[in-house]
């Protein structure tokens, strides 16, 4: 199996009602980088027909929902460097708390839901 170097064997693909807003949210909260953005039509301010972002080495694909393809958010788990910073940014940018940052048996962790229905479970990588 030959996978292009900028992809992984498994990647989430989100269908979202507000794809352009999702892109901005992930940039502000996670420092996501655009890998590919295909706007819907000729107007660059329109929603996104197909998008790819990178958070560290992880790739998340997403697209604008349509009458045929309804919104399909997801839950994602991420190892991060700073749980407090990302959790606070997620909430400040319109997210809802699912779990305040706290020490768990597997590390320092938190969870929040973004304004688009996706759940983000974040943990600082600690090996006890």
mmCIF file of N, CA and C in Angstrom:
data_model
loop_
_atom_site.group_PDB
_atom_site.id
_atom_site.type_symbol
_atom_site.label_atom_id
_atom_site.label_comp_id
_atom_site.label_asym_id
_atom_site.label_seq_id
_atom_site.Cartn_x
_atom_site.Cartn_y
_atom_site.Cartn_z
ATOM 1 N N UNK A 1 0.847 -1.175 0.000
ATOM 2 C CA UNK A 1 0.000 0.000 0.000
ATOM 3 C C UNK A 1 0.893 1.239 0.000
ATOM 4 N N UNK A 2 0.593 2.150 -0.892
ATOM 5 C CA UNK A 2 1.377 3.371 -0.995
ATOM 6 C C UNK A 2 0.486 4.559 -0.624
ATOM 7 N N UNK A 3 0.824 5.221 0.479
ATOM 8 C CA UNK A 3 0.066 6.370 0.963
ATOM 9 C C UNK A 3 0.880 7.624 0.672
ATOM 10 N N UNK A 4 0.259 8.672 0.098
ATOM 11 C CA UNK A 4 1.009 9.909 -0.135
ATOM 12 C C UNK A 4 1.634 10.402 1.171
ATOM 13 N N UNK A 5 2.807 11.009 1.092
ATOM 14 C CA UNK A 5 3.542 11.384 2.301
ATOM 15 C C UNK A 5 2.821 12.380 3.212
ATOM 16 N N UNK A 6 1.878 13.146 2.700
ATOM 17 C CA UNK A 6 1.185 14.134 3.522
ATOM 18 C C UNK A 6 -0.128 13.601 4.109
ATOM 19 N N UNK A 7 -0.343 12.283 4.021
ATOM 20 C CA UNK A 7 -1.535 11.647 4.585
ATOM 21 C C UNK A 7 -1.142 10.549 5.558
ATOM 22 N N UNK A 8 -2.144 10.070 6.313
ATOM 23 C CA UNK A 8 -1.972 8.977 7.262
ATOM 24 C C UNK A 8 -2.925 7.853 6.871
ATOM 25 N N UNK A 9 -2.732 6.643 7.399
ATOM 26 C CA UNK A 9 -3.617 5.539 7.022
ATOM 27 C C UNK A 9 -5.080 5.757 7.441
ATOM 28 N N UNK A 10 -5.324 6.493 8.513
ATOM 29 C CA UNK A 10 -6.685 6.788 8.956
ATOM 30 C C UNK A 10 -6.768 8.279 9.259
ATOM 31 N N UNK A 11 -7.802 8.946 8.701
ATOM 32 C CA UNK A 11 -8.004 10.379 8.942
ATOM 33 C C UNK A 11 -9.491 10.641 9.109
ATOM 34 N N UNK A 12 -9.876 11.439 10.098
ATOM 35 C CA UNK A 12 -11.294 11.802 10.210
ATOM 36 C C UNK A 12 -11.716 12.659 9.027
ATOM 37 N N UNK A 13 -12.975 12.519 8.633
ATOM 38 C CA UNK A 13 -13.552 13.360 7.579
ATOM 39 C C UNK A 13 -14.867 13.896 8.120
ATOM 40 N N UNK A 14 -14.900 15.192 8.407
ATOM 41 C CA UNK A 14 -16.060 15.833 9.013
ATOM 42 C C UNK A 14 -16.894 16.532 7.951
ATOM 43 N N UNK A 15 -18.209 16.389 8.045
ATOM 44 C CA UNK A 15 -19.135 17.139 7.203
ATOM 45 C C UNK A 15 -19.787 18.167 8.133
ATOM 46 N N UNK A 16 -19.632 19.454 7.790
ATOM 47 C CA UNK A 16 -20.008 20.519 8.714
ATOM 48 C C UNK A 16 -20.924 21.553 8.076
ATOM 49 N N UNK A 17 -21.844 22.096 8.873
ATOM 50 C CA UNK A 17 -22.733 23.143 8.375
ATOM 51 C C UNK A 17 -21.998 24.465 8.146
ATOM 52 N N UNK A 18 -20.902 24.681 8.860
ATOM 53 C CA UNK A 18 -20.147 25.941 8.741
ATOM 54 C C UNK A 18 -18.671 25.622 8.575
ATOM 55 N N UNK A 19 -18.312 25.120 7.413
ATOM 56 C CA UNK A 19 -16.945 24.638 7.183
ATOM 57 C C UNK A 19 -15.894 25.738 7.267
ATOM 58 N N UNK A 20 -16.170 26.918 6.744
ATOM 59 C CA UNK A 20 -15.181 28.010 6.783
ATOM 60 C C UNK A 20 -14.947 28.477 8.217
ATOM 61 N N UNK A 21 -16.022 28.525 9.013
ATOM 62 C CA UNK A 21 -15.890 28.917 10.409
ATOM 63 C C UNK A 21 -15.108 27.863 11.196
ATOM 64 N N UNK A 22 -15.323 26.590 10.868
ATOM 65 C CA UNK A 22 -14.572 25.503 11.500
ATOM 66 C C UNK A 22 -13.077 25.667 11.240
ATOM 67 N N UNK A 23 -12.708 26.004 10.020
ATOM 68 C CA UNK A 23 -11.294 26.204 9.684
ATOM 69 C C UNK A 23 -10.694 27.289 10.571
ATOM 70 N N UNK A 24 -11.370 28.413 10.715
ATOM 71 C CA UNK A 24 -10.849 29.503 11.549
ATOM 72 C C UNK A 24 -10.765 29.089 13.012
ATOM 73 N N UNK A 25 -11.748 28.353 13.500
ATOM 74 C CA UNK A 25 -11.755 27.873 14.885
ATOM 75 C C UNK A 25 -10.532 26.995 15.150
ATOM 76 N N UNK A 26 -10.261 26.056 14.269
ATOM 77 C CA UNK A 26 -9.124 25.145 14.496
ATOM 78 C C UNK A 26 -7.792 25.881 14.426
ATOM 79 N N UNK A 27 -7.707 26.902 13.620
ATOM 80 C CA UNK A 27 -6.475 27.702 13.572
ATOM 81 C C UNK A 27 -6.259 28.427 14.898
ATOM 82 N N UNK A 28 -7.324 29.026 15.429
ATOM 83 C CA UNK A 28 -7.215 29.793 16.662
ATOM 84 C C UNK A 28 -6.986 28.904 17.881
ATOM 85 N N UNK A 29 -7.641 27.753 17.933
ATOM 86 C CA UNK A 29 -7.569 26.900 19.117
ATOM 87 C C UNK A 29 -6.349 25.990 19.088
ATOM 88 N N UNK A 30 -6.121 25.330 17.969
ATOM 89 C CA UNK A 30 -5.071 24.306 17.889
ATOM 90 C C UNK A 30 -3.831 24.744 17.122
ATOM 91 N N UNK A 31 -3.874 25.909 16.488
ATOM 92 C CA UNK A 31 -2.770 26.299 15.619
ATOM 93 C C UNK A 31 -2.747 25.457 14.357
ATOM 94 N N UNK A 32 -3.917 24.999 13.911
ATOM 95 C CA UNK A 32 -4.000 24.155 12.715
ATOM 96 C C UNK A 32 -3.437 24.890 11.504
ATOM 97 N N UNK A 33 -2.831 24.111 10.620
ATOM 98 C CA UNK A 33 -2.279 24.640 9.375
ATOM 99 C C UNK A 33 -3.072 24.080 8.196
ATOM 100 N N UNK A 34 -3.341 24.937 7.218
ATOM 101 C CA UNK A 34 -4.040 24.492 6.018
ATOM 102 C C UNK A 34 -3.129 23.588 5.207
ATOM 103 N N UNK A 35 -3.650 22.433 4.820
ATOM 104 C CA UNK A 35 -2.924 21.546 3.905
ATOM 105 C C UNK A 35 -3.540 21.656 2.507
ATOM 106 N N UNK A 36 -4.872 21.741 2.448
ATOM 107 C CA UNK A 36 -5.567 21.943 1.179
ATOM 108 C C UNK A 36 -6.937 22.544 1.480
ATOM 109 N N UNK A 37 -7.280 23.594 0.752
ATOM 110 C CA UNK A 37 -8.597 24.204 0.886
ATOM 111 C C UNK A 37 -9.161 24.394 -0.518
ATOM 112 N N UNK A 38 -10.315 23.778 -0.776
ATOM 113 C CA UNK A 38 -11.000 23.908 -2.057
ATOM 114 C C UNK A 38 -12.325 24.619 -1.780
ATOM 115 N N UNK A 39 -12.405 25.923 -2.128
ATOM 116 C CA UNK A 39 -13.638 26.657 -1.852
ATOM 117 C C UNK A 39 -14.789 26.147 -2.719
ATOM 118 N N UNK A 40 -15.991 26.389 -2.242
ATOM 119 C CA UNK A 40 -17.200 26.010 -2.959
ATOM 120 C C UNK A 40 -17.520 27.111 -3.957
ATOM 121 N N UNK A 41 -17.089 26.961 -5.183
ATOM 122 C CA UNK A 41 -17.338 27.964 -6.215
ATOM 123 C C UNK A 41 -16.182 28.937 -6.352
ATOM 124 N N UNK A 42 -16.435 30.012 -7.072
ATOM 125 C CA UNK A 42 -15.388 30.987 -7.376
ATOM 126 C C UNK A 42 -15.165 32.016 -6.278
ATOM 127 N N UNK A 43 -16.113 32.184 -5.388
ATOM 128 C CA UNK A 43 -16.006 33.182 -4.320
ATOM 129 C C UNK A 43 -15.203 32.602 -3.159
ATOM 130 N N UNK A 44 -14.020 33.150 -2.839
ATOM 131 C CA UNK A 44 -13.194 32.598 -1.763
ATOM 132 C C UNK A 44 -13.818 32.744 -0.371
ATOM 133 N N UNK A 45 -14.873 33.585 -0.234
ATOM 134 C CA UNK A 45 -15.535 33.763 1.056
ATOM 135 C C UNK A 45 -16.645 32.736 1.291
ATOM 136 N N UNK A 46 -16.893 31.895 0.309
ATOM 137 C CA UNK A 46 -17.929 30.878 0.453
ATOM 138 C C UNK A 46 -17.414 29.737 1.318
ATOM 139 N N UNK A 47 -18.287 28.801 1.600
ATOM 140 C CA UNK A 47 -17.908 27.658 2.420
ATOM 141 C C UNK A 47 -16.926 26.758 1.661
ATOM 142 N N UNK A 48 -16.442 25.733 2.312
ATOM 143 C CA UNK A 48 -15.361 24.906 1.783
ATOM 144 C C UNK A 48 -15.907 23.580 1.264
ATOM 145 N N UNK A 49 -15.656 23.308 -0.016
ATOM 146 C CA UNK A 49 -16.096 22.058 -0.630
ATOM 147 C C UNK A 49 -15.268 20.879 -0.112
ATOM 148 N N UNK A 50 -13.960 21.092 0.049
ATOM 149 C CA UNK A 50 -13.066 20.080 0.632
ATOM 150 C C UNK A 50 -11.925 20.822 1.314
ATOM 151 N N UNK A 51 -11.666 20.442 2.563
ATOM 152 C CA UNK A 51 -10.567 21.056 3.299
ATOM 153 C C UNK A 51 -9.744 20.010 4.016
ATOM 154 N N UNK A 52 -8.486 20.336 4.201
ATOM 155 C CA UNK A 52 -7.569 19.484 4.962
ATOM 156 C C UNK A 52 -6.730 20.390 5.843
ATOM 157 N N UNK A 53 -6.708 20.052 7.130
ATOM 158 C CA UNK A 53 -5.859 20.781 8.065
ATOM 159 C C UNK A 53 -4.920 19.800 8.734
ATOM 160 N N UNK A 54 -3.825 20.346 9.249
ATOM 161 C CA UNK A 54 -2.890 19.550 10.037
ATOM 162 C C UNK A 54 -2.796 20.159 11.431
ATOM 163 N N UNK A 55 -2.900 19.294 12.410
ATOM 164 C CA UNK A 55 -2.627 19.641 13.797
ATOM 165 C C UNK A 55 -1.462 18.745 14.182
ATOM 166 N N UNK A 56 -0.297 19.356 14.325
ATOM 167 C CA UNK A 56 0.963 18.601 14.427
ATOM 168 C C UNK A 56 1.059 17.717 13.187
ATOM 169 N N UNK A 57 1.148 16.396 13.332
ATOM 170 C CA UNK A 57 1.249 15.522 12.161
ATOM 171 C C UNK A 57 -0.093 14.942 11.733
ATOM 172 N N UNK A 58 -1.142 15.200 12.506
ATOM 173 C CA UNK A 58 -2.457 14.631 12.216
ATOM 174 C C UNK A 58 -3.168 15.438 11.136
ATOM 175 N N UNK A 59 -3.841 14.746 10.242
ATOM 176 C CA UNK A 59 -4.621 15.369 9.179
ATOM 177 C C UNK A 59 -6.101 15.166 9.475
ATOM 178 N N UNK A 60 -6.859 16.252 9.397
ATOM 179 C CA UNK A 60 -8.313 16.181 9.507
ATOM 180 C C UNK A 60 -8.888 16.757 8.218
ATOM 181 N N UNK A 61 -9.726 15.964 7.555
ATOM 182 C CA UNK A 61 -10.409 16.423 6.352
ATOM 183 C C UNK A 61 -11.811 16.872 6.737
ATOM 184 N N UNK A 62 -12.346 17.833 5.968
ATOM 185 C CA UNK A 62 -13.693 18.321 6.254
ATOM 186 C C UNK A 62 -14.290 18.931 5.005
ATOM 187 N N UNK A 63 -15.624 19.080 5.028
ATOM 188 C CA UNK A 63 -16.336 19.658 3.888
ATOM 189 C C UNK A 63 -17.625 20.296 4.367
ATOM 190 N N UNK A 64 -18.167 21.156 3.516
ATOM 191 C CA UNK A 64 -19.444 21.804 3.791
ATOM 192 C C UNK A 64 -20.574 20.792 3.610
ATOM 193 N N UNK A 65 -21.530 20.816 4.534
ATOM 194 C CA UNK A 65 -22.701 19.955 4.390
ATOM 195 C C UNK A 65 -23.557 20.441 3.211
ATOM 196 N N UNK A 66 -24.364 19.535 2.705
ATOM 197 C CA UNK A 66 -25.287 19.851 1.607
ATOM 198 C C UNK A 66 -26.620 19.174 1.915
ATOM 199 N N UNK A 67 -27.572 19.324 1.013
ATOM 200 C CA UNK A 67 -28.845 18.630 1.189
ATOM 201 C C UNK A 67 -28.638 17.120 1.147
ATOM 202 N N UNK A 68 -27.663 16.670 0.380
ATOM 203 C CA UNK A 68 -27.372 15.236 0.267
ATOM 204 C C UNK A 68 -26.487 14.753 1.407
ATOM 205 N N UNK A 69 -25.486 15.550 1.748
ATOM 206 C CA UNK A 69 -24.512 15.170 2.781
ATOM 207 C C UNK A 69 -24.744 16.030 4.018
ATOM 208 N N UNK A 70 -25.461 15.477 4.977
ATOM 209 C CA UNK A 70 -25.806 16.190 6.209
ATOM 210 C C UNK A 70 -24.607 16.258 7.151
ATOM 211 N N UNK A 71 -24.671 17.199 8.096
ATOM 212 C CA UNK A 71 -23.583 17.379 9.060
ATOM 213 C C UNK A 71 -23.274 16.076 9.799
ATOM 214 N N UNK A 72 -21.989 15.765 9.925
ATOM 215 C CA UNK A 72 -21.502 14.585 10.644
ATOM 216 C C UNK A 72 -20.284 14.990 11.468
ATOM 217 N N UNK A 73 -20.504 15.549 12.656
ATOM 218 C CA UNK A 73 -19.359 15.864 13.510
ATOM 219 C C UNK A 73 -18.794 14.579 14.118
ATOM 220 N N UNK A 74 -17.708 14.711 14.858
ATOM 221 C CA UNK A 74 -17.029 13.536 15.416
ATOM 222 C C UNK A 74 -16.416 13.879 16.764
ATOM 223 N N UNK A 75 -15.935 12.858 17.428
ATOM 224 C CA UNK A 75 -15.150 13.034 18.638
ATOM 225 C C UNK A 75 -13.703 12.693 18.324
ATOM 226 N N UNK A 76 -12.780 13.525 18.796
ATOM 227 C CA UNK A 76 -11.371 13.305 18.502
ATOM 228 C C UNK A 76 -10.539 13.391 19.769
ATOM 229 N N UNK A 77 -9.509 12.587 19.842
ATOM 230 C CA UNK A 77 -8.580 12.563 20.962
ATOM 231 C C UNK A 77 -7.250 13.084 20.459
ATOM 232 N N UNK A 78 -6.674 14.033 21.201
ATOM 233 C CA UNK A 78 -5.396 14.614 20.801
ATOM 234 C C UNK A 78 -4.441 14.658 21.981
ATOM 235 N N UNK A 79 -3.205 14.294 21.737
ATOM 236 C CA UNK A 79 -2.137 14.586 22.687
ATOM 237 C C UNK A 79 -1.666 15.996 22.386
ATOM 238 N N UNK A 80 -1.551 16.820 23.423
ATOM 239 C CA UNK A 80 -1.159 18.213 23.244
ATOM 240 C C UNK A 80 -0.071 18.585 24.249
ATOM 241 N N UNK A 81 0.576 19.705 24.001
ATOM 242 C CA UNK A 81 1.630 20.195 24.895
ATOM 243 C C UNK A 81 1.059 20.941 26.097
ATOM 244 N N UNK A 82 -0.081 21.625 25.913
ATOM 245 C CA UNK A 82 -0.598 22.497 26.957
ATOM 246 C C UNK A 82 -2.125 22.403 27.014
ATOM 247 N N UNK A 83 -2.637 21.513 27.840
ATOM 248 C CA UNK A 83 -4.078 21.294 27.967
ATOM 249 C C UNK A 83 -4.795 22.580 28.357
ATOM 250 N N UNK A 84 -4.285 23.298 29.343
ATOM 251 C CA UNK A 84 -4.963 24.508 29.817
ATOM 252 C C UNK A 84 -5.119 25.529 28.696
ATOM 253 N N UNK A 85 -4.066 25.773 27.933
ATOM 254 C CA UNK A 85 -4.116 26.770 26.857
ATOM 255 C C UNK A 85 -5.147 26.378 25.804
ATOM 256 N N UNK A 86 -5.118 25.131 25.369
ATOM 257 C CA UNK A 86 -6.033 24.699 24.309
ATOM 258 C C UNK A 86 -7.468 24.636 24.815
ATOM 259 N N UNK A 87 -7.669 24.111 26.007
ATOM 260 C CA UNK A 87 -9.016 24.061 26.591
ATOM 261 C C UNK A 87 -9.593 25.479 26.698
ATOM 262 N N UNK A 88 -8.829 26.404 27.269
ATOM 263 C CA UNK A 88 -9.305 27.780 27.424
ATOM 264 C C UNK A 88 -9.591 28.433 26.076
ATOM 265 N N UNK A 89 -8.733 28.216 25.098
ATOM 266 C CA UNK A 89 -8.958 28.769 23.761
ATOM 267 C C UNK A 89 -10.222 28.170 23.147
ATOM 268 N N UNK A 90 -10.416 26.872 23.341
ATOM 269 C CA UNK A 90 -11.609 26.220 22.807
ATOM 270 C C UNK A 90 -12.884 26.818 23.369
ATOM 271 N N UNK A 91 -12.890 27.097 24.657
ATOM 272 C CA UNK A 91 -14.058 27.692 25.304
ATOM 273 C C UNK A 91 -14.215 29.155 24.876
ATOM 274 N N UNK A 92 -13.114 29.907 24.867
ATOM 275 C CA UNK A 92 -13.158 31.327 24.482
ATOM 276 C C UNK A 92 -13.656 31.515 23.056
ATOM 277 N N UNK A 93 -13.405 30.545 22.181
ATOM 278 C CA UNK A 93 -13.823 30.643 20.785
ATOM 279 C C UNK A 93 -15.229 30.085 20.561
ATOM 280 N N UNK A 94 -15.974 29.855 21.643
ATOM 281 C CA UNK A 94 -17.371 29.450 21.507
ATOM 282 C C UNK A 94 -17.662 28.005 21.834
ATOM 283 N N UNK A 95 -16.674 27.257 22.313
ATOM 284 C CA UNK A 95 -16.892 25.868 22.683
ATOM 285 C C UNK A 95 -17.582 25.734 24.025
ATOM 286 N N UNK A 96 -17.995 24.518 24.332
ATOM 287 C CA UNK A 96 -18.681 24.203 25.585
ATOM 288 C C UNK A 96 -17.874 23.154 26.336
ATOM 289 N N UNK A 97 -17.694 23.364 27.615
ATOM 290 C CA UNK A 97 -16.908 22.433 28.424
ATOM 291 C C UNK A 97 -17.611 21.085 28.557
ATOM 292 N N UNK A 98 -16.864 20.021 28.377
ATOM 293 C CA UNK A 98 -17.336 18.660 28.641
ATOM 294 C C UNK A 98 -16.652 18.102 29.886
ATOM 295 N N UNK A 99 -15.401 18.520 30.076
ATOM 296 C CA UNK A 99 -14.629 18.090 31.255
ATOM 297 C C UNK A 99 -13.551 19.127 31.499
ATOM 298 N N UNK A 100 -13.593 19.777 32.650
ATOM 299 C CA UNK A 100 -12.564 20.761 32.983
ATOM 300 C C UNK A 100 -11.216 20.047 33.122
ATOM 301 N N UNK A 101 -10.117 20.775 32.883
ATOM 302 C CA UNK A 101 -8.800 20.142 33.018
ATOM 303 C C UNK A 101 -8.594 19.559 34.406
ATOM 304 N N UNK A 102 -8.147 18.327 34.429
ATOM 305 C CA UNK A 102 -7.850 17.661 35.696
ATOM 306 C C UNK A 102 -6.881 16.510 35.464
ATOM 307 N N UNK A 103 -6.205 16.165 36.545
ATOM 308 C CA UNK A 103 -5.254 15.068 36.504
ATOM 309 C C UNK A 103 -6.023 13.750 36.553
ATOM 310 N N UNK A 104 -5.747 12.898 35.594
ATOM 311 C CA UNK A 104 -6.344 11.557 35.523
ATOM 312 C C UNK A 104 -5.214 10.540 35.636
ATOM 313 N N UNK A 105 -5.580 9.280 35.714
ATOM 314 C CA UNK A 105 -4.544 8.240 35.804
ATOM 315 C C UNK A 105 -3.683 8.170 34.545
ATOM 316 N N UNK A 106 -4.182 8.669 33.431
ATOM 317 C CA UNK A 106 -3.450 8.623 32.165
ATOM 318 C C UNK A 106 -2.811 9.955 31.803
ATOM 319 N N UNK A 107 -2.970 10.987 32.643
ATOM 320 C CA UNK A 107 -2.350 12.277 32.367
ATOM 321 C C UNK A 107 -3.294 13.425 32.661
ATOM 322 N N UNK A 108 -2.861 14.615 32.371
ATOM 323 C CA UNK A 108 -3.640 15.826 32.579
ATOM 324 C C UNK A 108 -4.545 15.988 31.364
ATOM 325 N N UNK A 109 -5.878 16.027 31.578
ATOM 326 C CA UNK A 109 -6.805 15.927 30.459
ATOM 327 C C UNK A 109 -8.000 16.856 30.615
ATOM 328 N N UNK A 110 -8.669 17.137 29.490
ATOM 329 C CA UNK A 110 -9.879 17.946 29.464
ATOM 330 C C UNK A 110 -10.664 17.600 28.204
ATOM 331 N N UNK A 111 -11.881 18.114 28.137
ATOM 332 C CA UNK A 111 -12.700 17.904 26.946
ATOM 333 C C UNK A 111 -13.624 19.079 26.718
ATOM 334 N N UNK A 112 -13.880 19.377 25.448
ATOM 335 C CA UNK A 112 -14.828 20.428 25.099
ATOM 336 C C UNK A 112 -15.465 20.102 23.760
ATOM 337 N N UNK A 113 -16.639 20.704 23.543
ATOM 338 C CA UNK A 113 -17.322 20.565 22.267
ATOM 339 C C UNK A 113 -17.220 21.889 21.538
ATOM 340 N N UNK A 114 -16.833 21.852 20.275
ATOM 341 C CA UNK A 114 -16.731 23.084 19.502
ATOM 342 C C UNK A 114 -18.128 23.526 19.048
ATOM 343 N N UNK A 115 -18.254 24.736 18.500
ATOM 344 C CA UNK A 115 -19.569 25.225 18.074
ATOM 345 C C UNK A 115 -20.186 24.437 16.920
ATOM 346 N N UNK A 116 -19.445 23.481 16.363
ATOM 347 C CA UNK A 116 -19.891 22.712 15.197
ATOM 348 C C UNK A 116 -20.306 21.299 15.566
ATOM 349 N N UNK A 117 -20.283 20.982 16.874
ATOM 350 C CA UNK A 117 -20.720 19.678 17.347
ATOM 351 C C UNK A 117 -19.632 18.644 17.520
ATOM 352 N N UNK A 118 -18.381 19.000 17.232
ATOM 353 C CA UNK A 118 -17.271 18.063 17.410
ATOM 354 C C UNK A 118 -16.809 18.070 18.854
ATOM 355 N N UNK A 119 -16.488 16.902 19.374
ATOM 356 C CA UNK A 119 -15.923 16.801 20.711
ATOM 357 C C UNK A 119 -14.417 16.627 20.598
ATOM 358 N N UNK A 120 -13.695 17.370 21.427
ATOM 359 C CA UNK A 120 -12.233 17.326 21.446
ATOM 360 C C UNK A 120 -11.795 16.883 22.834
ATOM 361 N N UNK A 121 -11.131 15.745 22.911
ATOM 362 C CA UNK A 121 -10.589 15.216 24.165
ATOM 363 C C UNK A 121 -9.089 15.382 24.095
ATOM 364 N N UNK A 122 -8.551 16.211 24.982
ATOM 365 C CA UNK A 122 -7.134 16.573 24.916
ATOM 366 C C UNK A 122 -6.418 16.095 26.175
ATOM 367 N N UNK A 123 -5.206 15.610 25.987
ATOM 368 C CA UNK A 123 -4.404 15.088 27.092
ATOM 369 C C UNK A 123 -2.944 15.462 26.879
ATOM 370 N N UNK A 124 -2.307 15.924 27.953
ATOM 371 C CA UNK A 124 -0.861 16.124 27.890
ATOM 372 C C UNK A 124 -0.225 14.754 28.008
ATOM 373 N N UNK A 125 0.660 14.476 27.105
ATOM 374 C CA UNK A 125 1.314 13.166 27.083
ATOM 375 C C UNK A 125 2.213 13.012 28.310
ATOM 376 N N UNK A 126 1.813 12.143 29.182
ATOM 377 C CA UNK A 126 2.605 11.825 30.379
ATOM 378 C C UNK A 126 2.706 10.321 30.461
ATOM 379 N N UNK A 127 3.852 9.867 30.741
ATOM 380 C CA UNK A 127 4.030 8.430 30.897
ATOM 381 C C UNK A 127 4.356 8.171 32.353
ATOM 382 N N UNK A 128 3.362 7.702 33.089
ATOM 383 C CA UNK A 128 3.494 7.497 34.536
ATOM 384 C C UNK A 128 4.281 6.243 34.847
#
